[in-house]
PDB file of C-alpha atoms in Angstrom:
ATOM      1  CA  MET A   1     -12.423 -19.942  -0.839  1.00 97.00           C
ATOM      2  CA  HIS A   2      -9.813 -20.919   1.778  1.00 97.00           C
ATOM      3  CA  ALA A   3      -6.283 -19.094   1.793  1.00 98.00           C
ATOM      4  CA  MET A   4      -3.382 -18.339   3.565  1.00 98.00           C
ATOM      5  CA  VAL A   5      -2.813 -14.803   3.795  1.00 98.00           C
ATOM      6  CA  LEU A   6       0.210 -12.133   4.412  1.00 98.00           C
ATOM      7  CA  GLN A   7      -1.334  -9.418   6.067  1.00 96.00           C
ATOM      8  CA  ARG A   8       2.412  -7.323   6.971  1.00 92.00           C
ATOM      9  CA  PRO A   9       6.153  -8.159   6.766  1.00 88.00           C
ATOM     10  CA  GLY A  10       7.501 -10.552   8.739  1.00 88.00           C
ATOM     11  CA  GLY A  11       3.828 -11.948   9.904  1.00 91.00           C
ATOM     12  CA  VAL A  12       3.176 -15.123  10.301  1.00 96.00           C
ATOM     13  CA  LEU A  13       0.507 -16.330   7.333  1.00 98.00           C
ATOM     14  CA  GLN A  14      -3.183 -16.432   8.760  1.00 97.00           C
ATOM     15  CA  SER A  15      -5.959 -19.020   7.642  1.00 97.00           C
ATOM     16  CA  GLU A  16      -9.023 -17.232   6.339  1.00 97.00           C
ATOM     17  CA  THR A  17     -11.984 -17.760   4.596  1.00 97.00           C
ATOM     18  CA  LEU A  18     -12.327 -15.247   1.456  1.00 97.00           C
ATOM     19  CA  PRO A  19     -15.174 -14.667  -1.405  1.00 96.00           C
ATOM     20  CA  ASP A  20     -14.387 -17.069  -4.362  1.00 96.00           C
ATOM     21  CA  PRO A  21     -12.883 -14.604  -6.851  1.00 96.00           C
ATOM     22  CA  GLU A  22     -14.349 -14.391 -10.707  1.00 97.00           C
ATOM     23  CA  PRO A  23     -11.861 -14.458 -12.883  1.00 98.00           C
ATOM     24  CA  GLY A  24     -12.171 -10.933 -15.494  1.00 97.00           C
ATOM     25  CA  PRO A  25     -11.416 -10.907 -19.027  1.00 98.00           C
ATOM     26  CA  GLY A  26      -8.931 -13.269 -20.625  1.00 97.00           C
ATOM     27  CA  GLU A  27      -8.739 -14.874 -16.554  1.00 98.00           C
ATOM     28  CA  ILE A  28      -9.212 -18.188 -15.530  1.00 98.00           C
ATOM     29  CA  ARG A  29      -9.720 -19.921 -12.400  1.00 98.00           C
ATOM     30  CA  ILE A  30      -7.792 -22.571 -11.344  1.00 98.00           C
ATOM     31  CA  ARG A  31      -9.162 -25.075  -8.197  1.00 98.00           C
ATOM     32  CA  VAL A  32      -5.499 -25.557  -6.983  1.00 98.00           C
ATOM     33  CA  SER A  33      -4.994 -29.457  -5.804  1.00 98.00           C
ATOM     34  CA  ALA A  34      -1.220 -28.627  -5.395  1.00 98.00           C
ATOM     35  CA  CYS A  35       1.241 -25.345  -4.802  1.00 98.00           C
ATOM     36  CA  GLY A  36       5.301 -25.433  -4.233  1.00 98.00           C
ATOM     37  CA  VAL A  37       7.020 -24.095  -1.592  1.00 97.00           C
ATOM     38  CA  CYS A  38       9.931 -21.954  -2.982  1.00 95.00           C
ATOM     39  CA  ARG A  39      12.196 -20.082  -1.199  1.00 92.00           C
ATOM     40  CA  THR A  40      11.339 -16.807  -2.823  1.00 94.00           C
ATOM     41  CA  ASP A  41       8.270 -17.505  -0.339  1.00 96.00           C
ATOM     42  CA  LEU A  42      10.463 -17.010   2.453  1.00 94.00           C
ATOM     43  CA  HIS A  43      11.991 -13.870   0.916  1.00 93.00           C
ATOM     44  CA  LEU A  44       8.330 -12.549   0.387  1.00 95.00           C
ATOM     45  CA  CYS A  45       6.742 -13.550   3.899  1.00 94.00           C
ATOM     46  CA  ASP A  46      10.479 -11.781   5.400  1.00 92.00           C
ATOM     47  CA  GLY A  47       9.558  -8.436   3.769  1.00 92.00           C
ATOM     48  CA  GLU A  48      12.701  -8.904   2.061  1.00 92.00           C
ATOM     49  CA  LEU A  49      11.398  -8.306  -1.767  1.00 93.00           C
ATOM     50  CA  PRO A  50      10.403  -4.760  -2.492  1.00 92.00           C
ATOM     51  CA  ASP A  51       7.054  -2.813  -3.286  1.00 92.00           C
ATOM     52  CA  ILE A  52       5.137  -5.964  -1.708  1.00 93.00           C
ATOM     53  CA  ARG A  53       0.986  -5.107  -1.646  1.00 91.00           C
ATOM     54  CA  TYR A  54      -0.626  -6.238   1.891  1.00 95.00           C
ATOM     55  CA  PRO A  55      -2.357  -8.878   2.087  1.00 97.00           C
ATOM     56  CA  ILE A  56      -1.110 -10.744  -0.339  1.00 97.00           C
ATOM     57  CA  ILE A  57      -1.405 -14.844  -0.841  1.00 98.00           C
ATOM     58  CA  PRO A  58       1.767 -16.031  -1.477  1.00 98.00           C
ATOM     59  CA  GLY A  59       2.569 -19.042  -3.971  1.00 98.00           C
ATOM     60  CA  HIS A  60       3.936 -19.604  -7.517  1.00 97.00           C
ATOM     61  CA  GLU A  61       4.335 -23.045  -8.401  1.00 98.00           C
ATOM     62  CA  ILE A  62       0.223 -24.050  -8.705  1.00 98.00           C
ATOM     63  CA  VAL A  63      -0.997 -26.787 -10.409  1.00 98.00           C
ATOM     64  CA  GLY A  64      -4.684 -27.154 -10.470  1.00 98.00           C
ATOM     65  CA  HIS A  65      -7.944 -27.456 -12.877  1.00 98.00           C
ATOM     66  CA  VAL A  66      -9.386 -24.701 -14.562  1.00 98.00           C
ATOM     67  CA  ASP A  67     -13.144 -24.094 -13.327  1.00 96.00           C
ATOM     68  CA  ARG A  68     -14.011 -20.700 -14.464  1.00 98.00           C
ATOM     69  CA  ILE A  69     -13.412 -19.019 -17.723  1.00 98.00           C
ATOM     70  CA  GLY A  70     -13.535 -15.107 -17.893  1.00 97.00           C
ATOM     71  CA  ALA A  71     -14.977 -13.518 -21.700  1.00 97.00           C
ATOM     72  CA  GLY A  72     -12.292 -13.649 -24.366  1.00 97.00           C
ATOM     73  CA  VAL A  73     -10.470 -16.763 -23.156  1.00 97.00           C
ATOM     74  CA  THR A  74      -9.824 -19.311 -26.220  1.00 94.00           C
ATOM     75  CA  THR A  75      -6.649 -21.227 -24.570  1.00 92.00           C
ATOM     76  CA  HIS A  76      -7.596 -23.145 -22.064  1.00 95.00           C
ATOM     77  CA  GLN A  77     -11.092 -25.223 -21.150  1.00 96.00           C
ATOM     78  CA  LEU A  78     -12.842 -25.848 -18.122  1.00 97.00           C
ATOM     79  CA  GLY A  79     -11.532 -29.163 -16.634  1.00 97.00           C
ATOM     80  CA  ALA A  80      -7.604 -28.565 -18.229  1.00 97.00           C
ATOM     81  CA  ARG A  81      -5.232 -29.363 -15.770  1.00 97.00           C
ATOM     82  CA  VAL A  82      -2.898 -26.283 -15.892  1.00 98.00           C
ATOM     83  CA  GLY A  83       0.465 -25.052 -14.186  1.00 98.00           C
ATOM     84  CA  VAL A  84       0.625 -21.423 -13.182  1.00 98.00           C
ATOM     85  CA  PRO A  85       4.385 -19.805 -12.771  1.00 97.00           C
ATOM     86  CA  TRP A  86       6.093 -17.087 -10.934  1.00 97.00           C
ATOM     87  CA  LEU A  87       6.028 -14.415 -14.227  1.00 97.00           C
ATOM     88  CA  GLY A  88       2.073 -13.853 -14.378  1.00 97.00           C
ATOM     89  CA  HIS A  89       1.747 -11.478 -16.984  1.00 97.00           C
ATOM     90  CA  THR A  90       4.047  -8.874 -18.950  1.00 98.00           C
ATOM     91  CA  CYS A  91       2.936  -5.559 -20.499  1.00 97.00           C
ATOM     92  CA  GLY A  92       3.450  -7.103 -24.212  1.00 96.00           C
ATOM     93  CA  HIS A  93       4.819  -3.696 -25.530  1.00 97.00           C
ATOM     94  CA  CYS A  94       8.204  -1.973 -23.356  1.00 98.00           C
ATOM     95  CA  ALA A  95      11.571  -2.714 -25.395  1.00 98.00           C
ATOM     96  CA  PHE A  96      11.976  -5.993 -23.062  1.00 98.00           C
ATOM     97  CA  CYS A  97       8.806  -7.423 -24.291  1.00 98.00           C
ATOM     98  CA  SER A  98       9.461  -5.992 -27.842  1.00 97.00           C
ATOM     99  CA  HIS A  99      12.435  -7.776 -28.040  1.00 96.00           C
ATOM    100  CA  GLY A 100      11.910 -11.277 -26.571  1.00 94.00           C
ATOM    101  CA  MET A 101      12.701 -10.801 -22.977  1.00 97.00           C
ATOM    102  CA  GLU A 102       9.683 -10.641 -21.051  1.00 97.00           C
ATOM    103  CA  ASN A 103      11.491 -11.705 -18.370  1.00 96.00           C
ATOM    104  CA  LEU A 104      12.718  -7.817 -17.799  1.00 97.00           C
ATOM    105  CA  CYS A 105       9.811  -6.741 -18.862  1.00 98.00           C
ATOM    106  CA  ASP A 106       9.003  -3.047 -17.158  1.00 97.00           C
ATOM    107  CA  GLU A 107       5.729  -3.776 -15.431  1.00 97.00           C
ATOM    108  CA  PRO A 108       5.280  -7.412 -15.058  1.00 97.00           C
ATOM    109  CA  ARG A 109       3.097  -8.686 -12.648  1.00 97.00           C
ATOM    110  CA  PHE A 110       4.164 -12.023 -10.692  1.00 97.00           C
ATOM    111  CA  THR A 111       2.015 -14.938  -9.275  1.00 98.00           C
ATOM    112  CA  GLY A 112       2.219 -15.049  -4.810  1.00 97.00           C
ATOM    113  CA  TYR A 113       4.080 -11.098  -5.366  1.00 97.00           C
ATOM    114  CA  THR A 114       1.886  -8.937  -7.304  1.00 96.00           C
ATOM    115  CA  ARG A 115      -1.023 -10.803  -7.586  1.00 97.00           C
ATOM    116  CA  ASP A 116      -2.162 -13.630  -5.332  1.00 98.00           C
ATOM    117  CA  GLY A 117      -1.138 -17.151  -5.697  1.00 98.00           C
ATOM    118  CA  GLY A 118      -1.465 -20.476  -4.647  1.00 98.00           C
ATOM    119  CA  TYR A 119      -1.351 -20.834  -1.263  1.00 98.00           C
ATOM    120  CA  ALA A 120      -5.315 -21.149  -1.353  1.00 98.00           C
ATOM    121  CA  SER A 121      -7.986 -23.389  -2.616  1.00 98.00           C
ATOM    122  CA  HIS A 122      -8.405 -21.258  -5.553  1.00 98.00           C
ATOM    123  CA  ALA A 123      -6.148 -18.649  -7.585  1.00 98.00           C
ATOM    124  CA  LEU A 124      -7.241 -16.569 -10.848  1.00 98.00           C
ATOM    125  CA  ALA A 125      -4.416 -16.726 -13.665  1.00 98.00           C
ATOM    126  CA  ASP A 126      -3.642 -14.587 -16.921  1.00 98.00           C
ATOM    127  CA  SER A 127      -4.552 -17.260 -19.446  1.00 98.00           C
ATOM    128  CA  ASN A 128      -1.680 -16.844 -21.184  1.00 97.00           C
ATOM    129  CA  TYR A 129       0.983 -17.468 -18.418  1.00 97.00           C
ATOM    130  CA  ALA A 130      -0.864 -20.591 -17.841  1.00 97.00           C
ATOM    131  CA  PHE A 131       0.626 -23.500 -18.801  1.00 97.00           C
ATOM    132  CA  PRO A 132      -0.717 -26.998 -20.203  1.00 96.00           C
ATOM    133  CA  LEU A 133       0.393 -30.590 -17.627  1.00 95.00           C
ATOM    134  CA  ASP A 134      -0.232 -33.122 -19.699  1.00 88.00           C
ATOM    135  CA  GLY A 135       1.886 -36.002 -19.039  1.00 87.00           C
ATOM    136  CA  LEU A 136       3.904 -34.347 -16.304  1.00 91.00           C
ATOM    137  CA  GLY A 137       2.849 -36.936 -13.506  1.00 89.00           C
ATOM    138  CA  ASP A 138       0.772 -36.297 -10.271  1.00 95.00           C
ATOM    139  CA  ASP A 139       0.090 -32.891  -9.181  1.00 97.00           C
ATOM    140  CA  VAL A 140       1.978 -32.748  -6.126  1.00 98.00           C
ATOM    141  CA  ALA A 141       5.002 -34.163  -8.116  1.00 97.00           C
ATOM    142  CA  ALA A 142       4.298 -31.325 -10.620  1.00 97.00           C
ATOM    143  CA  ALA A 143       4.165 -28.456  -8.780  1.00 97.00           C
ATOM    144  CA  PRO A 144       8.012 -27.735  -8.163  1.00 97.00           C
ATOM    145  CA  LEU A 145       8.626 -27.884 -11.772  1.00 97.00           C
ATOM    146  CA  LEU A 146       6.858 -24.514 -12.054  1.00 97.00           C
ATOM    147  CA  CYS A 147       9.218 -22.410 -10.455  1.00 95.00           C
ATOM    148  CA  ALA A 148      12.643 -24.394  -9.285  1.00 95.00           C
ATOM    149  CA  GLY A 149      12.471 -26.268 -12.400  1.00 96.00           C
ATOM    150  CA  LEU A 150      11.572 -23.049 -15.124  1.00 96.00           C
ATOM    151  CA  ILE A 151      14.159 -21.037 -13.157  1.00 94.00           C
ATOM    152  CA  GLY A 152      16.550 -24.235 -12.716  1.00 95.00           C
ATOM    153  CA  TRP A 153      16.472 -24.257 -16.605  1.00 97.00           C
ATOM    154  CA  ARG A 154      17.001 -20.824 -17.706  1.00 97.00           C
ATOM    155  CA  SER A 155      20.116 -21.342 -15.250  1.00 97.00           C
ATOM    156  CA  LEU A 156      21.203 -24.158 -17.020  1.00 98.00           C
ATOM    157  CA  VAL A 157      21.039 -22.621 -20.516  1.00 97.00           C
ATOM    158  CA  MET A 158      22.721 -19.787 -19.284  1.00 97.00           C
ATOM    159  CA  ALA A 159      25.466 -21.966 -17.988  1.00 97.00           C
ATOM    160  CA  GLY A 160      26.559 -23.144 -21.787  1.00 97.00           C
ATOM    161  CA  ASP A 161      27.577 -25.977 -22.547  1.00 96.00           C
ATOM    162  CA  ALA A 162      29.307 -26.785 -19.493  1.00 97.00           C
ATOM    163  CA  GLU A 163      30.486 -30.505 -19.394  1.00 98.00           C
ATOM    164  CA  ARG A 164      31.476 -30.370 -15.760  1.00 98.00           C
ATOM    165  CA  LEU A 165      28.896 -28.302 -13.758  1.00 98.00           C
ATOM    166  CA  GLY A 166      28.666 -26.986 -10.538  1.00 98.00           C
ATOM    167  CA  ILE A 167      25.268 -26.699  -8.301  1.00 98.00           C
ATOM    168  CA  TYR A 168      25.657 -24.918  -5.017  1.00 97.00           C
ATOM    169  CA  GLY A 169      22.511 -25.504  -2.826  1.00 95.00           C
ATOM    170  CA  PHE A 170      21.017 -29.009  -3.641  1.00 95.00           C
ATOM    171  CA  GLY A 171      17.567 -28.027  -2.787  1.00 92.00           C
ATOM    172  CA  ALA A 172      14.274 -27.974  -5.072  1.00 94.00           C
ATOM    173  CA  ALA A 173      15.834 -26.536  -8.466  1.00 95.00           C
ATOM    174  CA  GLY A 174      19.084 -28.070  -7.868  1.00 96.00           C
ATOM    175  CA  HIS A 175      17.972 -31.696  -7.875  1.00 96.00           C
ATOM    176  CA  ILE A 176      15.482 -31.239 -10.569  1.00 97.00           C
ATOM    177  CA  VAL A 177      18.800 -29.402 -12.338  1.00 97.00           C
ATOM    178  CA  ALA A 178      20.974 -32.203 -11.745  1.00 97.00           C
ATOM    179  CA  GLN A 179      18.257 -34.753 -13.693  1.00 97.00           C
ATOM    180  CA  VAL A 180      18.141 -32.658 -16.707  1.00 98.00           C
ATOM    181  CA  ALA A 181      22.414 -32.608 -16.676  1.00 98.00           C
ATOM    182  CA  ARG A 182      22.802 -35.696 -16.299  1.00 97.00           C
ATOM    183  CA  TRP A 183      20.152 -36.610 -19.149  1.00 97.00           C
ATOM    184  CA  GLN A 184      22.233 -33.776 -20.741  1.00 97.00           C
ATOM    185  CA  GLY A 185      25.844 -35.958 -20.542  1.00 97.00           C
ATOM    186  CA  ARG A 186      26.983 -33.443 -18.079  1.00 98.00           C
ATOM    187  CA  GLN A 187      28.893 -34.324 -14.797  1.00 98.00           C
ATOM    188  CA  ILE A 188      27.677 -33.317 -11.524  1.00 98.00           C
ATOM    189  CA  TYR A 189      29.253 -31.276  -8.974  1.00 98.00           C
ATOM    190  CA  ALA A 190      26.806 -31.016  -6.062  1.00 98.00           C
ATOM    191  CA  PHE A 191      28.136 -28.536  -3.274  1.00 97.00           C
ATOM    192  CA  THR A 192      25.986 -28.297  -0.183  1.00 95.00           C
ATOM    193  CA  ARG A 193      25.884 -27.095   3.720  1.00 90.00           C
ATOM    194  CA  GLU A 194      28.789 -28.681   5.117  1.00 87.00           C
ATOM    195  CA  CYS A 195      26.693 -31.075   7.552  1.00 84.00           C
ATOM    196  CA  ASP A 196      23.976 -31.995   5.050  1.00 88.00           C
ATOM    197  CA  ARG A 197      24.834 -35.698   4.547  1.00 91.00           C
ATOM    198  CA  THR A 198      20.812 -35.933   3.219  1.00 93.00           C
ATOM    199  CA  ALA A 199      21.366 -34.205   0.372  1.00 94.00           C
ATOM    200  CA  GLN A 200      24.338 -35.353  -0.700  1.00 95.00           C
ATOM    201  CA  ASP A 201      23.319 -38.701  -0.479  1.00 96.00           C
ATOM    202  CA  LEU A 202      20.232 -37.574  -2.549  1.00 95.00           C
ATOM    203  CA  ALA A 203      22.921 -35.714  -5.100  1.00 96.00           C
ATOM    204  CA  ARG A 204      25.060 -39.261  -5.225  1.00 96.00           C
ATOM    205  CA  ARG A 205      21.687 -41.012  -6.198  1.00 96.00           C
ATOM    206  CA  LEU A 206      20.369 -38.271  -8.965  1.00 96.00           C
ATOM    207  CA  GLY A 207      24.445 -39.195 -10.391  1.00 96.00           C
ATOM    208  CA  ALA A 208      26.484 -36.551  -9.024  1.00 97.00           C
ATOM    209  CA  THR A 209      30.442 -37.062  -9.995  1.00 97.00           C
ATOM    210  CA  TRP A 210      31.333 -35.143  -6.726  1.00 98.00           C
ATOM    211  CA  THR A 211      29.892 -34.130  -3.577  1.00 97.00           C
ATOM    212  CA  GLY A 212      30.930 -32.333  -0.652  1.00 96.00           C
ATOM    213  CA  ALA A 213      30.610 -28.956   1.365  1.00 95.00           C
ATOM    214  CA  SER A 214      30.254 -25.390  -0.542  1.00 93.00           C
ATOM    215  CA  ASP A 215      33.777 -24.200   1.171  1.00 92.00           C
ATOM    216  CA  ARG A 216      35.393 -27.393  -0.534  1.00 94.00           C
ATOM    217  CA  ARG A 217      36.748 -27.759  -4.233  1.00 94.00           C
ATOM    218  CA  PRO A 218      36.615 -30.850  -5.838  1.00 96.00           C
ATOM    219  CA  ASP A 219      39.931 -31.947  -7.888  1.00 95.00           C
ATOM    220  CA  VAL A 220      39.071 -30.478 -11.770  1.00 97.00           C
ATOM    221  CA  ALA A 221      38.219 -27.091 -12.624  1.00 98.00           C
ATOM    222  CA  LEU A 222      34.601 -26.822 -13.313  1.00 98.00           C
ATOM    223  CA  ASP A 223      33.392 -25.055 -16.743  1.00 98.00           C
ATOM    224  CA  ALA A 224      30.328 -23.413 -15.140  1.00 98.00           C
ATOM    225  CA  ALA A 225      28.348 -23.195 -11.882  1.00 98.00           C
ATOM    226  CA  ILE A 226      25.400 -22.588 -10.723  1.00 98.00           C
ATOM    227  CA  ILE A 227      24.208 -20.804  -7.048  1.00 98.00           C
ATOM    228  CA  TYR A 228      20.890 -21.485  -5.972  1.00 96.00           C
ATOM    229  CA  ALA A 229      21.322 -21.023  -2.479  1.00 94.00           C
ATOM    230  CA  PRO A 230      20.734 -16.997  -1.606  1.00 92.00           C
ATOM    231  CA  THR A 231      24.188 -16.784   0.173  1.00 95.00           C
ATOM    232  CA  GLY A 232      26.670 -14.173  -1.522  1.00 97.00           C
ATOM    233  CA  GLU A 233      29.373 -15.630   0.237  1.00 97.00           C
ATOM    234  CA  LEU A 234      29.408 -18.195  -2.809  1.00 98.00           C
ATOM    235  CA  VAL A 235      29.880 -16.076  -5.398  1.00 98.00           C
ATOM    236  CA  PRO A 236      33.931 -16.019  -4.382  1.00 98.00           C
ATOM    237  CA  ALA A 237      33.519 -19.870  -3.505  1.00 97.00           C
ATOM    238  CA  ALA A 238      32.543 -20.850  -7.105  1.00 98.00           C
ATOM    239  CA  LEU A 239      34.835 -18.291  -8.801  1.00 98.00           C
ATOM    240  CA  ARG A 240      37.242 -20.124  -6.942  1.00 97.00           C
ATOM    241  CA  ALA A 241      35.838 -23.677  -8.694  1.00 98.00           C
ATOM    242  CA  VAL A 242      35.369 -22.533 -12.047  1.00 98.00           C
ATOM    243  CA  ARG A 243      38.310 -22.004 -14.844  1.00 98.00           C
ATOM    244  CA  LYS A 244      39.275 -19.399 -16.644  1.00 98.00           C
ATOM    245  CA  GLY A 245      36.316 -18.734 -19.328  1.00 98.00           C
ATOM    246  CA  GLY A 246      34.352 -19.957 -16.920  1.00 98.00           C
ATOM    247  CA  ARG A 247      30.358 -18.978 -15.739  1.00 98.00           C
ATOM    248  CA  VAL A 248      29.148 -18.431 -12.465  1.00 98.00           C
ATOM    249  CA  VAL A 249      25.212 -18.226 -12.792  1.00 98.00           C
ATOM    250  CA  CYS A 250      23.727 -16.421  -9.707  1.00 98.00           C
ATOM    251  CA  ALA A 251      19.972 -18.084 -10.514  1.00 95.00           C
ATOM    252  CA  GLY A 252      17.853 -16.820  -7.034  1.00 87.00           C
ATOM    253  CA  ILE A 253      15.830 -13.653  -6.905  1.00 86.00           C
ATOM    254  CA  HIS A 254      16.930 -12.524  -3.970  1.00 90.00           C
ATOM    255  CA  MET A 255      21.024 -12.792  -2.549  1.00 93.00           C
ATOM    256  CA  SER A 256      22.849 -11.690   0.589  1.00 94.00           C
ATOM    257  CA  ASP A 257      25.514  -9.132  -0.338  1.00 96.00           C
ATOM    258  CA  ILE A 258      28.656 -10.455  -2.334  1.00 97.00           C
ATOM    259  CA  PRO A 259      31.763  -9.492  -0.303  1.00 97.00           C
ATOM    260  CA  SER A 260      34.590  -8.329  -1.686  1.00 97.00           C
ATOM    261  CA  PHE A 261      36.902 -10.667  -3.765  1.00 97.00           C
ATOM    262  CA  PRO A 262      40.227 -10.368  -5.314  1.00 97.00           C
ATOM    263  CA  TYR A 263      40.027  -9.434  -9.338  1.00 97.00           C
ATOM    264  CA  SER A 264      42.283 -12.387  -9.810  1.00 97.00           C
ATOM    265  CA  LEU A 265      39.152 -14.531  -9.236  1.00 97.00           C
ATOM    266  CA  LEU A 266      37.197 -12.475 -12.083  1.00 97.00           C
ATOM    267  CA  TRP A 267      40.001 -12.247 -14.225  1.00 97.00           C
ATOM    268  CA  GLY A 268      40.876 -15.119 -16.765  1.00 97.00           C
ATOM    269  CA  GLU A 269      37.536 -13.556 -18.494  1.00 98.00           C
ATOM    270  CA  ARG A 270      35.250 -15.672 -15.442  1.00 98.00           C
ATOM    271  CA  GLN A 271      32.041 -14.528 -16.299  1.00 98.00           C
ATOM    272  CA  ILE A 272      29.313 -13.814 -12.835  1.00 98.00           C
ATOM    273  CA  MET A 273      25.434 -14.014 -14.074  1.00 97.00           C
ATOM    274  CA  SER A 274      21.958 -13.598 -12.925  1.00 97.00           C
ATOM    275  CA  VAL A 275      18.985 -15.378 -13.569  1.00 96.00           C
ATOM    276  CA  ALA A 276      15.497 -12.970 -13.457  1.00 94.00           C
ATOM    277  CA  ASN A 277      12.197 -14.556 -14.015  1.00 92.00           C
ATOM    278  CA  LEU A 278      11.085 -16.513 -16.573  1.00 92.00           C
ATOM    279  CA  THR A 279      10.103 -16.572 -20.337  1.00 95.00           C
ATOM    280  CA  ARG A 280       7.176 -18.258 -21.530  1.00 95.00           C
ATOM    281  CA  GLN A 281       9.324 -19.894 -23.956  1.00 96.00           C
ATOM    282  CA  ASP A 282      11.558 -21.353 -21.386  1.00 96.00           C
ATOM    283  CA  GLY A 283       8.281 -22.870 -19.827  1.00 96.00           C
ATOM    284  CA  ILE A 284       7.534 -24.563 -23.073  1.00 96.00           C
ATOM    285  CA  ASP A 285      10.818 -25.628 -23.838  1.00 97.00           C
ATOM    286  CA  PHE A 286      11.582 -26.863 -20.350  1.00 97.00           C
ATOM    287  CA  LEU A 287       8.227 -28.945 -20.037  1.00 97.00           C
ATOM    288  CA  ARG A 288       9.556 -30.417 -23.352  1.00 96.00           C
ATOM    289  CA  VAL A 289      12.392 -31.548 -21.545  1.00 97.00           C
ATOM    290  CA  ALA A 290      10.794 -32.523 -18.481  1.00 96.00           C
ATOM    291  CA  ARG A 291       8.366 -35.066 -20.061  1.00 95.00           C
ATOM    292  CA  ASP A 292      11.671 -36.767 -22.682  1.00 95.00           C
ATOM    293  CA  SER A 293      13.892 -36.797 -19.539  1.00 94.00           C
ATOM    294  CA  HIS A 294      11.077 -38.522 -17.135  1.00 93.00           C
ATOM    295  CA  ILE A 295      12.180 -36.170 -14.323  1.00 95.00           C
ATOM    296  CA  GLU A 296      11.120 -37.533 -10.742  1.00 95.00           C
ATOM    297  CA  THR A 297      10.790 -34.870  -8.467  1.00 96.00           C
ATOM    298  CA  HIS A 298      11.460 -35.895  -4.765  1.00 96.00           C
ATOM    299  CA  THR A 299       8.507 -34.269  -2.723  1.00 96.00           C
ATOM    300  CA  THR A 300       6.923 -34.363   0.427  1.00 97.00           C
ATOM    301  CA  ALA A 301       3.250 -33.288   0.661  1.00 97.00           C
ATOM    302  CA  TYR A 302       1.851 -31.125   3.651  1.00 98.00           C
ATOM    303  CA  PRO A 303      -1.799 -29.620   3.778  1.00 98.00           C
ATOM    304  CA  LEU A 304      -2.223 -25.836   3.312  1.00 98.00           C
ATOM    305  CA  SER A 305      -2.643 -25.443   6.975  1.00 97.00           C
ATOM    306  CA  ASP A 306       0.874 -26.097   8.019  1.00 98.00           C
ATOM    307  CA  ALA A 307       2.337 -23.399   5.548  1.00 98.00           C
ATOM    308  CA  ASN A 308       3.682 -22.062   8.324  1.00 97.00           C
ATOM    309  CA  ALA A 309       5.720 -24.794   9.971  1.00 97.00           C
ATOM    310  CA  VAL A 310       6.793 -25.622   6.473  1.00 97.00           C
ATOM    311  CA  LEU A 311       8.254 -22.488   6.063  1.00 97.00           C
ATOM    312  CA  ALA A 312       9.941 -22.459   9.106  1.00 96.00           C
ATOM    313  CA  ARG A 313      11.063 -25.775   7.702  1.00 95.00           C
ATOM    314  CA  LEU A 314      12.738 -24.532   4.672  1.00 94.00           C
ATOM    315  CA  ARG A 315      14.419 -21.464   6.625  1.00 93.00           C
ATOM    316  CA  ARG A 316      16.288 -24.128   8.245  1.00 91.00           C
ATOM    317  CA  GLY A 317      17.318 -26.047   5.812  1.00 89.00           C
ATOM    318  CA  GLU A 318      15.390 -29.006   6.784  1.00 92.00           C
ATOM    319  CA  ILE A 319      13.765 -29.848   3.482  1.00 92.00           C
ATOM    320  CA  LEU A 320      14.689 -32.327   0.658  1.00 92.00           C
ATOM    321  CA  GLY A 321      13.751 -31.941  -2.222  1.00 93.00           C
ATOM    322  CA  ALA A 322      10.340 -29.768  -2.852  1.00 95.00           C
ATOM    323  CA  ALA A 323       7.789 -29.447  -0.332  1.00 97.00           C
ATOM    324  CA  VAL A 324       3.931 -29.200  -1.623  1.00 98.00           C
ATOM    325  CA  LEU A 325       1.153 -27.628  -0.143  1.00 98.00           C
ATOM    326  CA  VAL A 326      -2.370 -29.426  -0.784  1.00 98.00           C
ATOM    327  CA  PRO A 327      -5.629 -27.571   0.324  1.00 96.00           C
ATOM    328  CA  ASP A 328      -7.158 -29.089   3.060  1.00 88.00           C
ATOM    329  CA  VAL A 329     -10.586 -29.226   1.403  1.00 69.00           C
TER     330      VAL A 329
END
């Protein structure tokens, strides 16, 4: 198999030829056809996530076809098209798993972080954590649904029934969630970098009521806001933008420090919430919604060998929508 491998913190990914992995009990092997590029991959490569083991193959928005099945697998068949998300395994017995909160499992495994991911021609996955992708467009279009879509969906649910919804950071997750929210009948207020006219244009094409820089506020108070950009300074900005009783949902796995802010911004029963991972039920619910709402992901495909260049473009904010890596062979 071919893979892009991270050998050390802050290093560039190395192109390597490795032995084909063999699935163990309960596992499937997937011939990867597409893998989305997520901002969490940047946090991994930059060593900003805790307890990274090296070497590691990044990538947790995997789309492909099952080409080998381990012992005891009954959920998938050879040739089936599947998607593999960030949550790769949970223990099933801790207090969180026992109470329907497997996203907070005490002993989880994460695709492309604590187990090898999809920046490769092949990947292994726990069969119980791979989703069928029937009816969800081509492989490149479907890839961002496996994280940007899933985490976006969980954050949208946590935002409650907000009619006026702010989205801070209109990238892979933002442009997917905006489509779902508009399908649900909500108003979208899209906040971007000051000069990011391209993202603002995309937001308007997707039905946003208002677009502007993150330090601006629309003329009306928002019911809720979701922050996808990993910038702690946006938390007090979003608190200023929401009404009394409003919610600010922080949807990233990593964020820079939140600066101090006056209590008056939080007063009035405003809430700050975080999103941690996802549950398999989130996947089932969202993929059904994705089919029903006819989400169209805005993607650009790149060869897997260009992974370092693509990550650099993502870091500079040069990716519109979502980037997707496609194996060269």
